[in-house]
XYZ file of C-alpha atoms in Angstrom:
376
model
C -74.543 -118.716 -7.683
C -71.677 -119.251 -5.243
C -72.485 -121.481 -2.282
C -72.254 -120.088 1.237
C -69.911 -122.073 3.476
C -68.901 -121.946 7.121
C -65.257 -120.879 7.012
C -62.526 -120.084 9.513
C -60.673 -116.761 9.349
C -57.293 -118.411 8.850
C -58.685 -120.490 5.987
C -60.240 -117.393 4.386
C -56.822 -115.769 4.582
C -55.267 -118.739 2.757
C -57.962 -118.648 0.065
C -57.485 -114.886 -0.278
C -53.778 -115.409 -0.883
C -54.487 -117.862 -3.698
C -57.086 -115.525 -5.194
C -54.514 -112.699 -5.084
C -52.167 -114.825 -7.176
C -49.804 -116.019 -4.436
C -48.103 -119.211 -5.486
C -45.408 -119.594 -2.820
C -45.574 -120.048 0.946
C -42.676 -120.701 3.280
C -43.015 -120.776 7.034
C -42.994 -122.672 10.273
C -46.201 -123.719 12.044
C -47.122 -121.785 15.163
C -50.474 -121.461 16.853
C -52.842 -119.649 16.321
C -51.732 -119.154 12.708
C -51.095 -122.809 11.799
C -54.315 -123.284 9.808
C -53.073 -120.770 7.208
C -50.084 -123.023 6.501
C -52.113 -126.240 6.750
C -54.595 -125.169 4.086
C -51.943 -123.698 1.786
C -49.977 -126.964 1.993
C -53.005 -128.578 0.369
C -54.225 -125.772 -1.885
C -51.028 -124.383 -3.407
C -50.059 -127.581 -5.264
C -53.601 -127.666 -6.687
C -53.003 -124.322 -8.432
C -49.403 -124.902 -9.501
C -47.865 -123.280 -6.435
C -45.279 -124.412 -3.916
C -45.464 -124.864 -0.154
C -42.344 -125.318 1.949
C -42.224 -125.905 5.688
C -38.892 -124.399 6.683
C -36.660 -125.237 9.634
C -37.618 -122.080 11.524
C -39.334 -118.706 11.256
C -36.257 -116.858 10.020
C -35.781 -119.297 7.162
C -39.467 -118.909 6.353
C -39.307 -115.164 5.686
C -35.936 -115.541 3.932
C -37.431 -118.038 1.490
C -40.423 -115.763 0.931
C -38.092 -112.888 -0.013
C -36.334 -115.210 -2.450
C -39.627 -116.358 -3.915
C -40.739 -112.796 -4.509
C -37.416 -111.812 -6.102
C -37.916 -114.738 -8.465
C -41.203 -113.176 -9.512
C -43.770 -115.140 -7.478
C -46.214 -113.530 -5.081
C -45.177 -114.969 -1.730
C -46.327 -115.062 1.887
C -45.596 -116.469 5.295
C -47.787 -116.809 8.379
C -46.802 -116.733 12.015
C -47.687 -115.572 15.524
C -46.006 -113.446 18.219
C -42.688 -115.257 18.863
C -42.266 -116.067 15.173
C -43.115 -112.492 14.223
C -40.301 -111.332 16.514
C -37.835 -113.687 14.815
C -38.775 -112.415 11.364
C -38.159 -108.757 12.137
C -34.618 -108.427 10.787
C -35.639 -109.872 7.426
C -38.807 -107.770 7.322
C -36.397 -104.853 7.504
C -34.330 -106.437 4.720
C -37.434 -106.752 2.539
C -38.210 -103.099 3.261
C -34.814 -101.709 2.222
C -34.513 -104.107 -0.735
C -38.108 -103.226 -1.681
C -39.260 -106.827 -1.998
C -43.055 -107.167 -2.031
C -44.384 -109.911 0.248
C -47.111 -110.523 2.823
C -46.540 -111.489 6.460
C -49.643 -112.823 8.225
C -49.368 -112.417 12.005
C -52.191 -114.003 14.009
C -51.592 -112.320 17.359
C -51.573 -114.126 20.694
C -50.688 -113.154 24.240
C -47.022 -112.331 24.870
C -44.264 -111.456 25.495
C -42.117 -114.447 24.557
C -44.072 -117.709 24.375
C -46.803 -116.047 26.431
C -50.166 -117.760 26.183
C -50.474 -119.735 22.953
C -53.922 -119.701 21.368
C -55.223 -116.940 23.623
C -56.573 -113.749 22.062
C -54.446 -110.615 22.158
C -53.521 -107.588 20.081
C -50.084 -107.085 21.541
C -48.123 -106.771 18.291
C -49.505 -103.409 17.204
C -46.283 -101.578 17.961
C -44.066 -104.468 16.889
C -45.700 -104.273 13.468
C -44.716 -100.589 13.264
C -41.350 -100.540 15.000
C -40.210 -104.163 15.316
C -37.467 -103.939 12.735
C -34.623 -101.523 13.352
C -34.114 -98.320 11.425
C -36.590 -96.026 9.720
C -39.065 -97.133 7.072
C -42.677 -96.772 6.150
C -44.987 -99.615 7.190
C -48.329 -100.924 5.976
C -50.329 -103.106 8.406
C -54.017 -103.946 8.017
C -56.412 -105.696 10.382
C -59.530 -107.670 9.359
C -62.533 -107.967 11.677
C -64.467 -110.777 10.003
C -63.956 -113.953 8.010
C -64.970 -112.305 4.701
C -62.496 -109.515 5.448
C -59.749 -112.092 6.017
C -60.277 -112.997 2.363
C -60.611 -109.498 0.914
C -57.884 -107.891 3.020
C -55.411 -110.642 2.187
C -55.955 -109.695 -1.450
C -55.577 -106.043 -0.479
C -52.332 -106.849 1.355
C -50.881 -108.388 -1.810
C -52.130 -105.480 -3.934
C -50.445 -102.946 -1.659
C -47.249 -104.998 -1.429
C -46.992 -105.223 -5.219
C -48.010 -101.614 -5.885
C -45.609 -100.070 -3.383
C -42.844 -102.724 -3.419
C -42.909 -103.267 0.323
C -43.672 -106.019 2.839
C -47.255 -105.735 4.109
C -48.322 -107.096 7.481
C -51.771 -108.641 7.862
C -52.582 -108.342 11.560
C -55.165 -110.889 12.587
C -55.803 -111.832 16.189
C -56.736 -115.235 17.567
C -60.435 -114.358 17.668
C -60.608 -113.502 13.969
C -58.171 -116.235 12.916
C -60.143 -119.013 14.595
C -63.651 -117.600 14.237
C -65.982 -119.395 11.831
C -68.783 -117.597 10.031
C -70.634 -117.444 6.741
C -68.482 -116.883 3.691
C -69.470 -116.680 0.046
C -66.604 -116.932 -2.406
C -66.779 -113.957 -4.799
C -66.371 -114.304 -8.543
C -62.600 -114.623 -8.912
C -62.739 -113.039 -12.366
C -64.219 -109.886 -10.866
C -61.507 -109.307 -8.277
C -59.170 -106.322 -8.471
C -55.736 -107.933 -8.564
C -52.617 -105.788 -8.891
C -49.240 -106.975 -10.104
C -45.846 -105.313 -9.792
C -44.611 -102.854 -12.395
C -42.184 -104.296 -14.905
C -39.285 -102.361 -16.513
C -39.915 -100.572 -19.763
C -36.206 -100.041 -20.454
C -33.901 -102.760 -21.825
C -31.437 -104.429 -19.422
C -28.509 -102.249 -20.508
C -30.299 -99.022 -19.562
C -32.412 -100.183 -16.630
C -31.483 -99.100 -13.075
C -33.283 -101.461 -10.659
C -33.784 -98.988 -7.816
C -34.435 -95.772 -9.732
C -37.997 -94.783 -8.824
C -40.692 -93.628 -11.187
C -42.627 -90.454 -10.411
C -44.746 -92.389 -7.881
C -41.627 -93.180 -5.850
C -41.726 -96.879 -6.713
C -39.105 -98.522 -8.978
C -40.227 -101.100 -11.557
C -39.190 -104.635 -10.581
C -38.045 -107.383 -12.928
C -37.860 -110.964 -11.712
C -34.639 -112.871 -11.492
C -34.312 -114.866 -14.681
C -36.003 -112.309 -16.938
C -32.713 -111.011 -18.335
C -32.181 -108.164 -15.905
C -29.097 -108.814 -13.771
C -29.204 -106.731 -10.599
C -27.719 -106.690 -7.122
C -29.950 -106.980 -4.054
C -28.607 -106.006 -0.641
C -29.668 -104.935 2.833
C -27.079 -102.169 2.704
C -27.950 -98.646 1.656
C -27.627 -98.699 -2.116
C -27.850 -96.403 -5.106
C -30.095 -96.809 -8.136
C -27.880 -99.630 -9.448
C -28.443 -101.664 -6.281
C -24.809 -101.574 -5.159
C -23.851 -100.326 -1.665
C -22.751 -96.761 -1.100
C -21.717 -94.687 1.906
C -23.037 -91.484 0.339
C -24.877 -89.221 2.770
C -27.052 -87.872 -0.037
C -28.052 -91.336 -1.265
C -28.776 -92.505 2.293
C -30.983 -89.473 2.893
C -32.860 -89.896 -0.380
C -33.356 -93.651 -0.022
C -34.622 -93.665 3.578
C -36.870 -90.722 2.804
C -38.349 -92.571 -0.167
C -39.070 -95.686 1.929
C -41.363 -93.401 3.943
C -42.796 -91.102 1.301
C -43.824 -93.824 -1.144
C -46.283 -94.789 1.606
C -47.123 -91.491 3.335
C -47.431 -89.782 -0.046
C -50.151 -92.256 -1.026
C -51.947 -92.417 2.307
C -55.401 -91.738 0.847
C -54.963 -94.771 -1.398
C -53.734 -96.977 1.435
C -55.845 -96.056 4.480
C -59.164 -97.827 4.950
C -61.583 -97.547 7.864
C -65.193 -98.123 8.911
C -67.539 -95.701 10.661
C -70.663 -96.850 12.538
C -73.250 -94.441 14.022
C -70.808 -91.530 14.118
C -72.986 -88.824 12.516
C -74.396 -87.581 15.819
C -72.063 -89.422 18.202
C -70.777 -87.745 21.353
C -68.720 -90.781 22.382
C -66.600 -92.710 19.878
C -65.135 -96.140 20.431
C -62.023 -96.977 18.445
C -61.616 -100.737 18.057
C -60.145 -103.095 15.468
C -59.909 -106.813 14.765
C -61.709 -109.072 17.224
C -62.330 -106.180 19.601
C -64.476 -104.457 16.988
C -66.924 -107.361 17.176
C -67.718 -106.471 20.780
C -67.870 -102.797 19.849
C -70.696 -103.369 17.336
C -72.834 -104.908 20.103
C -71.845 -102.267 22.660
C -72.767 -99.409 20.304
C -76.177 -101.000 19.630
C -76.779 -101.397 23.386
C -75.700 -97.812 24.084
C -78.018 -96.476 21.384
C -80.882 -98.481 22.913
C -80.191 -96.660 26.189
C -80.241 -93.297 24.421
C -76.481 -92.797 24.483
C -75.069 -91.218 21.335
C -72.153 -93.565 20.787
C -70.424 -94.666 17.590
C -67.547 -96.771 16.341
C -64.467 -95.846 14.329
C -62.682 -98.986 13.123
C -59.243 -98.470 11.621
C -58.834 -101.234 9.051
C -55.439 -99.828 8.178
C -53.514 -99.786 11.451
C -50.310 -98.433 9.878
C -50.010 -95.845 8.537
C -52.403 -94.507 11.151
C -55.512 -92.792 9.750
C -54.424 -89.395 11.070
C -56.754 -87.226 8.971
C -59.786 -89.277 9.951
C -58.851 -89.328 13.655
C -58.432 -85.548 13.686
C -61.861 -85.165 12.098
C -63.291 -87.559 14.675
C -61.759 -85.564 17.526
C -63.485 -82.434 16.221
C -66.905 -84.145 16.403
C -67.041 -86.120 19.655
C -66.544 -85.316 23.331
C -64.741 -88.534 24.287
C -62.799 -91.225 22.421
C -62.463 -94.674 24.008
C -59.664 -96.823 22.574
C -60.452 -100.509 23.175
C -57.649 -102.995 22.569
C -56.464 -106.388 23.847
C -53.083 -105.266 25.138
C -51.657 -103.020 27.861
C -52.562 -99.887 25.907
C -50.552 -99.549 22.698
C -52.745 -97.876 20.081
C -54.254 -95.430 22.598
C -50.965 -93.562 22.789
C -50.871 -93.222 19.009
C -54.418 -91.810 19.083
C -53.499 -89.378 21.869
C -50.469 -88.211 19.925
C -52.604 -87.545 16.850
C -55.629 -85.838 18.426
C -53.588 -84.076 21.143
C -55.893 -81.878 23.259
C -58.766 -81.724 20.787
C -60.788 -84.232 22.793
C -60.538 -86.544 25.810
C -59.043 -89.975 25.054
C -59.730 -92.904 27.410
C -58.016 -96.293 27.383
C -60.010 -99.521 27.649
C -57.181 -102.048 27.688
C -57.370 -105.748 28.588
C -54.508 -108.211 28.645
C -55.676 -111.324 30.559
C -56.243 -113.718 27.620
C -59.924 -112.812 27.426
C -61.620 -110.553 24.878
C -63.167 -107.252 25.886
C -66.860 -108.053 26.216
C -69.724 -105.868 24.956
C -70.768 -105.364 28.605
C -67.322 -104.070 29.552
C -67.374 -101.735 26.578
C -70.881 -100.502 27.387
C -69.764 -99.861 30.971
C -66.854 -97.776 29.656
C -69.208 -95.832 27.370
C -71.572 -95.043 30.244
C -68.658 -94.056 32.481
C -67.470 -91.612 29.824
C -70.818 -89.713 29.655
């Protein structure tokens, strides 16, 4: 039987990466994400992997893209300012369809902001930080065990859909320590990228299969192909064609939106008879659990909807929620980013209230309970 240990969220993320099959990390240390890099510097060589501390954040994501193109599951880890620096190359990985995982342990911003203070201010940067149009997958764990399982999920989604996946922790979850039991590694669901079935002479590296995702050989496997950040045709070479541009940008979206039921994950707590729903994710969800319990004790029919998948937004589930409850409270550690996305989705179907906090402190259960009672 596996032994229970007290583990930090950042360390669970690092162990999840190794369990997912990641064997390459490149990055630059930045609080509050540094423990991901620290542990991988020790653990990767133990499993035949490679750790490189790069000269800066941009070099870190560039090396990760190279590692993935060479056929190795690869990741980097960073926080707000570093996440900003990586954006151009996250866009490059999107258009070149290079699977990789970017761990962003959020802290207060903008700019250097407040290092090692809790915040969830990168919600919109995760969706729109890189220029141009593309589909985005971003997922947010709310516990140490989820840091492990959702890191594996991030790699699975990156490999399945050939896209960078953002793992959005916040300082609370990254630095929190709680009970963790390592699952049986042999029982984990690990996905690997599709390989070509055609020989090199007939293979077109960016021609999608019916699922919208092209197979992906690794450099060195005999398939010579061109990789570029320019709009390209199925061969990988740049083109100015309007038709190709339209088809390619559309596919970067539809390979994700067309599989939204496979990608979107969420948690519902006490929502069957709820009149008031709290939407919270990451560290904020921890306060929500306690606030919902306290509200129920007072006879208030309150429940929690926790989007685990932040992007793409769980639109179908939010519309269903809006049909059931009288008020939705969106609790988040920022100036109010996700609340506008919720309002846009549910429109006038129900009242949406913002509970935003941006002073380096988490939203407490008492503050959330006060908001629930005020919404009655």
